[in-house]
Short mmCIF file of C-alpha atoms in Angstrom, two decimals:
data_model
loop_
_atom_site.label_atom_id
_atom_site.label_comp_id
_atom_site.label_asym_id
_atom_site.label_seq_id
_atom_site.Cartn_x
_atom_site.Cartn_y
_atom_site.Cartn_z
CA MET A 1063 -0.02 0.10 0.16
CA GLU A 1064 0.94 3.47 -1.08
CA ARG A 1065 1.59 5.77 1.86
CA PHE A 1066 -1.34 8.10 2.70
CA GLU A 1067 1.13 10.70 5.01
CA LYS A 1068 4.35 12.56 4.81
CA PRO A 1069 5.84 12.26 7.82
CA VAL A 1070 7.36 15.18 9.84
CA LEU A 1071 10.69 14.09 10.64
CA ILE A 1072 12.59 10.62 9.07
CA VAL A 1073 15.32 9.63 11.77
CA LYS A 1074 17.08 6.94 10.30
CA ASN A 1075 20.37 4.88 11.58
CA LEU A 1076 21.23 7.94 14.60
CA ARG A 1077 24.19 6.36 15.85
CA LYS A 1078 26.08 8.35 19.01
CA GLN A 1079 29.11 7.15 20.92
CA PHE A 1080 30.37 8.44 23.83
CA GLY A 1081 34.86 7.55 22.89
CA HIS A 1082 37.03 5.88 20.00
CA GLY A 1083 35.46 2.26 19.00
CA CYS A 1084 37.59 -0.32 18.06
CA GLY A 1085 37.13 -3.72 15.80
CA GLU A 1086 35.65 -5.69 18.88
CA CYS A 1087 32.74 -2.98 19.00
CA GLU A 1088 31.86 -1.19 16.01
CA ALA A 1089 29.55 -3.38 14.88
CA LEU A 1090 27.24 -2.79 17.68
CA GLU A 1091 27.16 -6.84 17.79
CA SER A 1092 24.15 -7.39 21.21
CA ASP A 1093 27.15 -9.90 21.96
CA LYS A 1094 30.14 -8.18 22.28
CA LEU A 1095 28.82 -5.32 24.32
CA LYS A 1096 28.22 -5.27 27.52
CA LYS A 1097 24.56 -3.30 27.72
CA ASN A 1098 26.17 -0.08 25.63
CA TYR A 1099 29.71 -0.36 26.82
CA CYS A 1100 32.14 -1.74 24.94
CA PRO A 1101 34.35 -3.72 27.77
CA VAL A 1102 37.66 -3.72 25.16
CA CYS A 1103 38.00 0.20 24.94
CA GLY A 1104 35.41 1.18 26.97
CA THR A 1105 33.33 3.33 24.68
CA VAL A 1106 29.61 4.42 25.34
CA TYR A 1107 27.17 3.86 22.64
CA GLY A 1108 24.13 6.30 23.40
CA CYS A 1109 22.06 5.74 20.46
CA GLN A 1110 22.76 2.60 18.14
CA ASP A 1111 21.18 2.52 14.86
CA VAL A 1112 18.39 4.41 16.38
CA SER A 1113 15.15 5.04 13.48
CA PHE A 1114 12.17 6.53 13.93
CA GLU A 1115 9.43 8.66 11.59
CA VAL A 1116 6.94 11.39 13.45
CA TYR A 1117 3.52 12.91 10.78
CA PRO A 1118 2.02 15.97 11.31
CA GLY A 1119 -0.12 16.04 14.80
CA GLU A 1120 0.92 13.27 16.33
CA ILE A 1121 2.74 12.86 19.36
CA LEU A 1122 5.47 9.83 19.72
CA GLY A 1123 6.16 8.81 23.55
CA VAL A 1124 9.19 7.65 23.76
CA VAL A 1125 10.30 4.89 27.32
CA GLY A 1126 12.91 3.48 28.82
CA GLU A 1127 14.67 3.60 32.19
CA SER A 1128 17.29 6.07 32.65
CA GLY A 1129 20.29 5.85 30.80
CA SER A 1130 18.63 3.77 28.17
CA GLY A 1131 19.66 6.62 25.40
CA LYS A 1132 15.90 8.85 25.31
CA SER A 1133 18.14 11.89 26.48
CA THR A 1134 21.07 11.77 24.53
CA MET A 1135 18.80 10.90 20.76
CA MET A 1136 16.51 14.12 22.31
CA LYS A 1137 19.88 16.21 22.50
CA CYS A 1138 21.54 15.09 18.98
CA LEU A 1139 17.60 15.65 16.69
CA TYR A 1140 18.41 19.38 18.65
CA PHE A 1141 22.17 19.39 17.71
CA ASP A 1142 22.95 20.45 20.82
CA GLU A 1143 24.96 16.76 20.83
CA ASN A 1144 27.23 15.92 17.46
CA VAL A 1145 26.22 12.60 16.19
CA THR A 1146 29.06 9.98 15.09
CA CYS A 1147 26.76 8.77 12.34
CA GLY A 1148 22.70 8.90 11.13
CA GLU A 1149 20.39 10.86 9.26
CA ALA A 1150 17.21 12.75 9.93
CA TYR A 1151 14.70 14.83 7.20
CA ILE A 1152 12.35 17.43 8.33
CA ASN A 1153 9.75 17.54 5.47
CA THR A 1154 9.57 21.48 5.41
CA TYR A 1155 13.73 21.41 4.85
CA LYS A 1156 14.79 21.69 1.78
CA ASN A 1157 11.95 19.25 0.96
CA GLY A 1158 13.13 16.56 2.81
CA GLU A 1159 15.47 16.12 0.99
CA SER A 1160 18.67 17.53 3.26
CA ASN A 1161 20.49 15.15 5.90
CA VAL A 1162 20.24 17.68 8.66
CA PHE A 1163 22.94 15.96 10.65
CA GLU A 1164 25.70 16.97 7.93
CA GLU A 1165 23.73 20.66 8.07
CA SER A 1166 26.68 23.77 8.02
CA SER A 1167 26.53 24.51 12.17
CA GLN A 1168 24.67 27.63 10.66
CA GLN A 1169 22.54 25.94 8.73
CA LYS A 1170 21.99 23.75 12.00
CA ARG A 1171 21.20 27.38 14.18
CA TYR A 1172 18.82 28.29 10.68
CA ILE A 1173 16.75 24.29 11.86
CA ARG A 1174 17.11 24.74 15.77
CA ASN A 1175 15.71 28.08 15.38
CA ASN A 1176 12.89 28.20 13.10
CA LEU A 1177 11.63 24.45 12.97
CA LEU A 1178 12.08 22.91 16.06
CA GLY A 1179 11.16 23.93 19.66
CA LYS A 1180 12.99 22.07 22.49
CA VAL A 1181 10.87 21.73 26.78
CA TYR A 1182 14.44 20.72 29.08
CA GLN A 1183 13.98 18.67 32.05
CA ASN A 1184 14.86 21.24 33.58
CA PRO A 1185 14.16 24.57 33.19
CA ILE A 1186 18.00 26.41 33.16
CA LEU A 1187 19.22 24.84 30.52
CA GLY A 1188 15.98 25.71 27.84
CA LEU A 1189 15.63 29.37 29.89
CA LYS A 1190 18.04 32.35 30.90
CA MET A 1191 16.86 32.64 34.11
CA ASP A 1192 18.13 36.46 34.09
CA PHE A 1193 15.30 37.20 31.81
CA SER A 1194 12.27 37.96 32.11
CA SER A 1195 9.52 35.76 30.24
CA ILE A 1196 8.69 37.92 27.56
CA GLY A 1197 12.70 38.77 26.96
CA ASN A 1198 13.27 34.42 26.61
CA ILE A 1199 10.29 34.51 24.29
CA ALA A 1200 11.59 37.63 22.63
CA GLU A 1201 15.27 35.84 22.43
CA LYS A 1202 14.26 33.49 20.87
CA LEU A 1203 12.38 35.12 18.10
CA ILE A 1204 15.52 37.26 17.91
CA ALA A 1205 17.60 34.50 16.92
CA ALA A 1206 14.50 33.05 14.13
CA GLY A 1207 14.74 36.78 12.83
CA SER A 1208 12.53 38.86 14.41
CA ARG A 1209 13.06 42.68 14.69
CA ARG A 1210 10.23 44.04 15.45
CA VAL A 1211 9.70 45.08 19.09
CA GLY A 1212 6.39 45.03 18.51
CA GLU A 1213 4.86 41.85 17.44
CA MET A 1214 7.68 40.34 19.21
CA GLU A 1215 6.05 42.39 22.35
CA GLU A 1216 2.37 41.12 21.52
CA ARG A 1217 3.64 37.57 20.01
CA GLY A 1218 5.17 37.09 24.15
CA ARG A 1219 2.80 38.13 25.71
CA GLN A 1220 -0.05 36.03 23.38
CA LEU A 1221 2.39 32.80 24.22
CA LEU A 1222 2.13 33.54 27.69
CA GLU A 1223 -1.37 34.50 28.07
CA HIS A 1224 -1.69 30.49 26.81
CA VAL A 1225 0.48 29.26 28.96
CA ASN A 1226 -1.23 30.76 31.75
CA ILE A 1227 1.74 33.13 32.74
CA PRO A 1228 -0.34 36.26 34.35
CA VAL A 1229 0.20 39.25 32.57
CA PHE A 1230 1.48 41.07 35.40
CA ARG A 1231 4.60 39.06 35.93
CA ILE A 1232 5.80 38.92 32.17
CA LYS A 1233 8.32 41.40 32.61
CA GLU A 1234 9.65 39.01 35.85
CA GLU A 1235 13.06 37.26 35.63
CA VAL A 1236 12.01 33.50 35.34
CA LYS A 1237 14.27 33.15 37.94
CA ASN A 1238 11.69 33.53 40.18
CA PHE A 1239 9.02 31.14 38.55
CA SER A 1240 7.63 28.35 40.13
CA GLY A 1241 9.04 25.03 38.65
CA GLY A 1242 6.07 24.38 37.34
CA MET A 1243 5.29 28.47 35.55
CA GLN A 1244 9.92 27.97 34.13
CA GLN A 1245 8.04 24.60 32.39
CA ARG A 1246 5.56 26.85 30.88
CA VAL A 1247 7.30 30.00 29.92
CA GLN A 1248 9.67 27.06 28.31
CA ILE A 1249 6.84 25.92 26.44
CA ALA A 1250 6.19 29.21 25.79
CA LYS A 1251 8.81 30.38 24.09
CA ALA A 1252 9.62 26.52 22.28
CA LEU A 1253 6.01 27.67 20.71
CA SER A 1254 6.82 31.23 19.44
CA ASN A 1255 8.12 30.03 16.22
CA ASN A 1256 5.89 28.12 15.36
CA PRO A 1257 8.02 25.17 14.85
CA PRO A 1258 6.44 21.96 13.36
CA LEU A 1259 8.47 20.05 15.24
CA LEU A 1260 8.48 19.67 19.16
CA LEU A 1261 10.69 17.87 21.59
CA LEU A 1262 9.07 17.98 25.10
CA ASP A 1263 12.18 16.31 27.10
CA GLU A 1264 10.73 15.03 30.90
CA VAL A 1265 9.11 17.88 31.17
CA THR A 1266 6.88 16.84 33.93
CA THR A 1267 9.63 14.47 35.94
CA GLY A 1268 10.26 16.36 39.72
CA LEU A 1269 6.75 18.70 39.18
CA ASP A 1270 4.64 17.59 41.64
CA LEU A 1271 0.97 16.55 40.67
CA SER A 1272 -1.39 19.06 40.20
CA VAL A 1273 1.40 21.50 38.39
CA GLN A 1274 2.77 18.09 36.68
CA ALA A 1275 -1.51 17.76 35.62
CA ASN A 1276 -1.82 22.01 34.41
CA VAL A 1277 1.74 20.86 31.85
CA LEU A 1278 0.00 17.78 30.46
CA ASP A 1279 -3.34 19.85 30.33
CA LEU A 1280 -1.40 22.32 28.01
CA ILE A 1281 0.20 19.64 25.86
CA LYS A 1282 -2.30 18.12 24.62
CA GLU A 1283 -4.26 21.61 24.21
CA ILE A 1284 -1.34 22.80 22.13
CA GLN A 1285 -1.23 19.68 20.11
CA HIS A 1286 -5.16 19.29 19.45
CA GLU A 1287 -4.98 23.57 18.63
CA LEU A 1288 -1.82 23.86 16.90
CA GLY A 1289 -1.47 20.23 15.22
CA ILE A 1290 2.16 20.71 16.01
CA SER A 1291 4.07 17.17 15.92
CA MET A 1292 6.01 15.94 19.10
CA ILE A 1293 8.31 13.56 20.79
CA VAL A 1294 7.74 13.36 24.01
CA VAL A 1295 10.43 11.51 26.37
CA SER A 1296 9.59 10.33 29.36
CA HIS A 1297 9.89 7.62 31.99
CA ASP A 1298 6.08 7.95 33.00
CA LEU A 1299 3.77 6.00 31.72
CA GLY A 1300 0.96 7.88 32.44
CA VAL A 1301 1.96 10.89 31.39
CA ILE A 1302 3.07 8.04 27.59
CA ARG A 1303 -0.88 6.58 28.21
CA MET A 1304 -2.26 10.44 28.76
CA LEU A 1305 -0.86 11.92 25.47
CA ALA A 1306 0.92 10.14 22.86
CA ASP A 1307 -0.65 7.84 19.78
CA ARG A 1308 2.54 5.83 19.48
CA THR A 1309 5.52 5.15 21.46
CA ILE A 1310 8.96 3.76 21.25
CA VAL A 1311 10.48 1.86 23.77
CA MET A 1312 14.13 2.21 24.10
CA LEU A 1313 16.59 0.11 26.07
CA ASN A 1314 20.70 0.81 26.37
CA GLY A 1315 19.91 3.03 23.15
CA ARG A 1316 18.83 0.87 20.94
CA ILE A 1317 14.89 0.55 20.51
CA ILE A 1318 12.92 -2.44 21.50
CA GLU A 1319 9.56 -2.19 20.28
CA GLN A 1320 7.19 0.36 19.29
CA GLY A 1321 3.74 0.58 18.45
CA LEU A 1322 0.37 1.82 19.90
CA THR A 1323 0.88 3.13 23.26
CA ASP A 1324 -1.95 1.33 24.42
CA GLN A 1325 -0.57 -2.25 21.71
CA ILE A 1326 2.73 -1.65 24.45
CA LEU A 1327 1.25 -0.92 27.78
CA GLU A 1328 -1.79 -3.78 27.37
CA ASP A 1329 0.51 -6.70 24.85
CA PRO A 1330 3.98 -5.27 25.17
CA GLN A 1331 6.07 -8.02 23.29
CA HIS A 1332 9.89 -7.51 24.98
CA PRO A 1333 11.10 -9.35 28.57
CA TYR A 1334 11.84 -5.15 28.97
CA THR A 1335 8.70 -3.91 28.65
CA GLN A 1336 6.31 -6.23 30.15
CA GLN A 1337 9.03 -5.63 33.34
CA LEU A 1338 8.35 -2.22 32.95
CA VAL A 1339 4.20 -2.52 32.40
CA HIS A 1340 4.55 -5.00 35.02
CA SER A 1341 6.46 -2.26 36.96
CA LEU A 1342 3.12 -0.05 36.73
CA LEU A 1343 1.63 0.93 40.39
CA MET B 393 -24.05 -7.33 1.45
CA MET B 394 -21.03 -6.26 0.89
CA ASP B 395 -18.60 -7.98 3.44
CA LEU B 396 -17.47 -5.69 6.40
CA LEU B 397 -15.09 -7.79 7.89
CA ARG B 398 -13.33 -10.91 7.93
CA ILE B 399 -11.56 -12.77 9.73
CA GLU B 400 -9.27 -15.63 8.94
CA ASN B 401 -7.34 -18.16 11.04
CA LEU B 402 -6.67 -15.82 13.95
CA SER B 403 -4.44 -17.33 16.68
CA LYS B 404 -3.05 -15.37 19.80
CA SER B 405 -1.06 -16.09 22.54
CA PHE B 406 0.88 -14.36 25.07
CA THR B 407 3.84 -15.26 26.03
CA LEU B 408 5.20 -13.60 29.27
CA HIS B 409 8.97 -13.85 29.46
CA ASN B 410 9.02 -12.97 33.53
CA LEU B 411 6.90 -15.40 34.18
CA ARG B 412 8.50 -18.45 32.02
CA LYS B 413 4.65 -18.85 30.70
CA HIS B 414 3.06 -18.92 27.13
CA ILE B 415 -1.27 -18.43 27.43
CA SER B 416 -2.89 -19.48 24.25
CA ALA B 417 -5.61 -17.26 24.13
CA CYS B 418 -7.37 -17.77 20.86
CA GLU B 419 -7.61 -20.42 18.82
CA ASN B 420 -8.46 -20.94 15.26
CA ILE B 421 -11.20 -17.86 14.78
CA ASN B 422 -12.90 -17.44 11.69
CA ILE B 423 -16.48 -14.95 11.05
CA LEU B 424 -17.59 -13.44 8.60
CA LEU B 425 -19.54 -9.76 9.57
CA LYS B 426 -20.85 -8.47 6.41
CA LYS B 427 -22.35 -4.59 6.24
CA GLY B 428 -25.12 -3.99 8.57
CA GLU B 429 -24.90 -7.11 10.34
CA PHE B 430 -24.63 -7.78 14.71
CA ILE B 431 -22.40 -10.77 15.45
CA GLY B 432 -22.97 -11.56 18.77
CA ILE B 433 -20.15 -13.62 20.64
CA THR B 434 -20.79 -14.80 24.46
CA GLY B 435 -18.60 -17.44 26.53
CA ARG B 436 -17.72 -17.89 30.03
CA SER B 437 -14.53 -15.36 31.58
CA GLY B 438 -11.16 -16.32 29.88
CA SER B 439 -12.56 -17.56 26.52
CA GLY B 440 -10.70 -15.85 24.43
CA LYS B 441 -13.50 -13.10 23.41
CA SER B 442 -11.60 -9.84 24.00
CA THR B 443 -8.34 -10.96 22.68
CA ILE B 444 -10.71 -10.96 18.96
CA LEU B 445 -12.09 -7.67 19.53
CA LYS B 446 -8.77 -6.60 20.44
CA SER B 447 -7.00 -8.31 17.85
CA ILE B 448 -9.54 -6.87 15.17
CA TYR B 449 -8.44 -2.80 16.85
CA ARG B 450 -4.81 -3.32 17.41
CA THR B 451 -4.71 -4.13 21.20
CA ASN B 452 -3.62 -7.04 20.87
CA LEU B 453 -0.92 -7.40 18.14
CA PRO B 454 -2.54 -10.71 16.18
CA GLU B 455 0.11 -13.80 15.93
CA TRP B 456 -1.08 -16.12 13.46
CA GLY B 457 -3.92 -15.06 10.17
CA ASP B 458 -5.55 -12.44 9.07
CA ILE B 459 -7.88 -9.92 9.54
CA TRP B 460 -9.48 -8.20 6.02
CA TYR B 461 -11.50 -4.81 7.01
CA ASN B 462 -13.27 -3.27 3.54
CA SER B 463 -11.53 0.11 5.00
CA GLU B 464 -13.49 3.01 3.11
CA ARG B 465 -10.12 4.92 2.57
CA PHE B 466 -7.87 1.64 2.15
CA GLY B 467 -9.69 -0.62 0.80
CA LEU B 468 -9.34 -4.05 1.73
CA ILE B 469 -6.91 -3.49 4.77
CA ASN B 470 -4.93 -6.35 7.03
CA LEU B 471 -5.86 -5.14 9.99
CA ALA B 472 -3.25 -8.49 11.46
CA ARG B 473 -0.36 -6.84 9.43
CA ALA B 474 -1.87 -2.80 8.86
CA LYS B 475 0.58 0.49 10.13
CA GLU B 476 0.31 1.70 12.98
CA ARG B 477 -0.77 5.12 11.19
CA GLU B 478 -3.44 3.40 9.41
CA VAL B 479 -4.59 2.11 11.97
CA ILE B 480 -4.65 4.74 13.67
CA TYR B 481 -6.89 6.68 11.21
CA LEU B 482 -8.93 4.14 10.92
CA ARG B 483 -9.52 4.35 14.74
CA LYS B 484 -9.94 8.02 14.36
CA HIS B 485 -12.69 7.56 11.12
CA GLU B 486 -13.74 4.38 10.68
CA ILE B 487 -13.61 1.82 13.73
CA GLY B 488 -14.97 2.33 17.45
CA TYR B 489 -14.42 0.66 20.58
CA VAL B 490 -16.72 0.26 23.01
CA SER B 491 -15.05 -0.56 25.80
CA GLN B 492 -16.98 -1.77 29.56
CA PHE B 493 -14.73 0.72 31.59
CA LEU B 494 -14.53 4.82 30.05
CA SER B 495 -11.50 4.66 29.32
CA VAL B 496 -10.88 8.36 29.27
CA MET B 497 -7.98 11.92 30.19
CA PRO B 498 -8.38 13.18 32.87
CA ARG B 499 -10.21 16.98 33.98
CA THR B 500 -12.79 16.88 30.52
CA THR B 501 -15.81 17.04 30.87
CA SER B 502 -18.78 14.14 28.90
CA CYS B 503 -19.36 17.44 26.25
CA GLN B 504 -15.65 18.51 25.77
CA ILE B 505 -15.34 14.01 25.34
CA VAL B 506 -17.47 13.67 22.84
CA GLU B 507 -16.42 17.06 20.93
CA GLN B 508 -12.23 15.59 21.18
CA ALA B 509 -13.86 12.87 18.73
CA VAL B 510 -15.27 15.22 15.64
CA VAL B 511 -12.68 17.48 15.77
CA GLU B 512 -10.06 14.43 15.64
CA MET B 513 -11.83 13.86 12.52
CA GLY B 514 -10.67 17.48 10.88
CA LYS B 515 -13.59 18.59 11.69
CA ASP B 516 -14.44 22.57 13.94
CA LYS B 517 -14.25 22.90 17.55
CA GLU B 518 -17.93 25.07 16.64
CA TYR B 519 -19.70 22.38 14.98
CA ALA B 520 -18.00 19.46 17.11
CA LYS B 521 -20.05 21.36 20.06
CA GLU B 522 -23.52 21.14 17.85
CA GLU B 523 -22.66 17.57 17.45
CA ALA B 524 -21.06 16.38 20.73
CA GLU B 525 -24.80 18.33 22.52
CA LYS B 526 -27.07 16.46 19.91
CA ILE B 527 -25.99 12.76 20.19
CA LEU B 528 -25.73 13.30 24.13
CA LYS B 529 -29.09 14.51 23.89
CA HIS B 530 -29.98 11.45 21.08
CA PHE B 531 -28.63 9.10 24.44
CA ASP B 532 -30.18 10.58 26.44
CA LEU B 533 -27.73 11.44 28.92
CA ASP B 534 -28.46 14.41 31.59
CA ARG B 535 -28.33 17.37 30.24
CA GLU B 536 -26.54 18.86 33.55
CA LEU B 537 -24.15 15.87 33.30
CA TRP B 538 -22.92 17.46 30.34
CA ASP B 539 -20.42 19.49 32.41
CA SER B 540 -19.19 17.29 34.74
CA TYR B 541 -15.93 15.19 34.70
CA PRO B 542 -17.74 10.62 33.74
CA ASN B 543 -15.19 9.84 37.27
CA THR B 544 -18.88 10.15 39.23
CA PHE B 545 -20.88 8.89 36.03
CA SER B 546 -23.14 5.53 37.32
CA GLY B 547 -21.59 2.76 34.99
CA GLY B 548 -25.06 3.48 33.06
CA GLU B 549 -24.43 7.13 32.81
CA LYS B 550 -20.47 6.00 31.60
CA LEU B 551 -21.19 3.26 29.37
CA ARG B 552 -24.00 5.71 27.31
CA LEU B 553 -21.02 8.20 27.61
CA ASN B 554 -18.57 5.42 25.84
CA ILE B 555 -21.31 4.90 22.55
CA ALA B 556 -21.86 8.46 21.64
CA ARG B 557 -17.90 8.96 21.90
CA ALA B 558 -17.42 5.92 19.30
CA MET B 559 -20.97 6.85 17.41
CA ILE B 560 -20.18 10.08 17.24
CA LYS B 561 -18.10 9.40 14.48
CA ARG B 562 -20.75 7.34 12.67
CA PRO B 563 -18.15 4.34 12.49
CA ARG B 564 -18.61 1.76 9.91
CA LEU B 565 -17.73 -0.67 12.19
CA LEU B 566 -18.66 -0.88 16.30
CA LEU B 567 -17.39 -3.30 18.29
CA LEU B 568 -18.98 -3.87 21.72
CA ASP B 569 -16.51 -5.63 24.32
CA GLU B 570 -18.96 -6.36 27.24
CA PRO B 571 -21.14 -3.40 27.45
CA THR B 572 -22.92 -4.46 29.80
CA ALA B 573 -20.88 -6.20 32.07
CA SER B 574 -20.74 -4.40 35.03
CA LEU B 575 -24.59 -2.88 35.45
CA ASP B 576 -27.38 -3.43 36.65
CA ASN B 577 -30.38 -4.97 35.40
CA THR B 578 -32.30 -1.86 33.94
CA SER B 579 -29.34 -0.56 32.68
CA LYS B 580 -28.95 -3.03 30.90
CA LEU B 581 -32.25 -3.26 29.64
CA ARG B 582 -30.91 -0.13 28.71
CA VAL B 583 -28.06 -0.65 26.09
CA ARG B 584 -30.31 -3.66 25.43
CA GLU B 585 -32.46 -0.16 23.35
CA LEU B 586 -29.97 1.57 22.58
CA ILE B 587 -28.38 -1.09 20.61
CA GLU B 588 -31.26 -1.77 19.03
CA GLN B 589 -31.53 1.79 17.86
CA LEU B 590 -27.86 1.15 17.07
CA LYS B 591 -28.82 -1.72 14.66
CA ASN B 592 -32.09 0.24 13.00
CA GLU B 593 -29.58 3.00 12.65
CA GLY B 594 -27.40 -0.06 10.17
CA THR B 595 -24.77 0.25 12.37
CA THR B 596 -22.03 -2.52 12.06
CA MET B 597 -21.29 -4.40 14.70
CA LEU B 598 -19.37 -7.03 16.57
CA GLY B 599 -20.09 -7.30 20.16
CA ILE B 600 -18.96 -9.51 23.08
CA PHE B 601 -21.94 -9.99 25.89
CA HIS B 602 -21.03 -12.49 28.68
CA ASP B 603 -24.62 -12.60 29.22
CA LEU B 604 -26.11 -15.01 26.59
CA LYS B 605 -29.92 -14.76 27.32
CA PHE B 606 -30.15 -10.73 27.63
CA MET B 607 -28.95 -11.05 23.18
CA GLU B 608 -31.59 -13.10 22.92
CA GLY B 609 -33.13 -12.19 19.77
CA LEU B 610 -30.88 -9.25 19.11
CA CYS B 611 -28.48 -10.73 16.48
CA ASP B 612 -28.64 -11.85 13.60
CA LYS B 613 -25.60 -14.57 13.84
CA GLU B 614 -24.26 -15.73 17.58
CA PHE B 615 -21.47 -17.70 18.48
CA ASN B 616 -20.27 -19.26 21.54
CA MET B 617 -16.43 -19.58 22.79
CA ASP B 618 -15.30 -22.27 24.82
CA LYS B 619 -11.37 -22.20 25.68
CA GLY B 620 -10.26 -19.78 22.77
CA ILE B 621 -12.14 -21.67 20.06
CA ILE B 622 -15.53 -21.49 18.60
CA THR B 623 -17.90 -24.03 19.62
CA ASN B 624 -21.08 -23.51 17.69
#
């Protein structure tokens, strides 16, 4: 059957290794590696040939234990880390025909500023803490090429209102904000350039339940209203169940299983996924 | 009548790696469902009824066999092997699923739940709201419950909301997974009336029921299951 829709993002064989690798480990044969570590040369393989696609308007969930490579993969996709090898194609960039990992650093900056948004688990990584919330948004807009102060302020106000930051606090430094508010400012900042793809890395981890609910509702609302595709990384299966249509499960830097979220939760195939699902309280 | 669904030699088992167990859920199932028909499957708990329904909806991954569905969008498609995105499309547009438990997004009112199903089909919000209100009225859900969260609803009210959410898409195929299991007799009768209403409206349905008596005179065909196989 012909493809009935075009992916927003295609990732092929993304590999990220920390170390030079050796003849023993480069083929990534599981019997030669200890989990994701080569006992001969000490190389750690953060992501081992990860491949997946993200489709328009969908939320793709990524689950896995700490150290499974989820965040490394997200860092590579946002160019926070350079990949060792692999390909990624964004359909709104050069018609989806150019491997973005091989682009110049200037082009990568363009992609990051114009086509992607990222929300980090730790707001310190995503926000300038000494800037106001509207200043943080302006920073992203300026990076994306905006120069008109009035327009930027208007856009900032709209976005901050959308994520429920009180108007009277938008000029206050974000370091004064609570964790939940900082996450909401991060989301507003990530949305400011209307990216077709949003990367959310453990955005609700560490927040108390009611604040978590608030952030999750906001993410779902964004998906419904703006139709933005998202990759949501979480080790919380409840978050994934609530948000994601499809889910990939990672272990030791590899994708060990992928499927419809309800299928992953009700009929997991891989021993690790079964263990993970059965650990649900 | 056109064949809407043809299940051929469907088998499904579950391997529980940690317990080193292999459980066979259903074996060699063959069912033919024509457009406008209502087929009922009955059988004891654990006889494999739900596994069949979940395999069609792909909450379970079928192991062997084929599930041919005649889709408006894709033509003849094997649900057992279809791509995940195709299944998601079919769930949004063509195949409805009503389970005995209502599983919904928290902090969402009953009207919003039904509205969301319409928005997922690409319709605008205003139209979705109008349609949602119409169908909640149609299925007789008290107006004062429209703006409430369903976790406070009774079993019967939840079920009516569940059916409304599935039916608002006018699905070509509706799967009913023991919708009466947790209901008292009065609510069961109300569900029977609802199913009768759906049948008269031409909905093609495949339902599993615990209670054979409850189904009398309603199904076009009945299958009975025991230990994972169809016995009649």
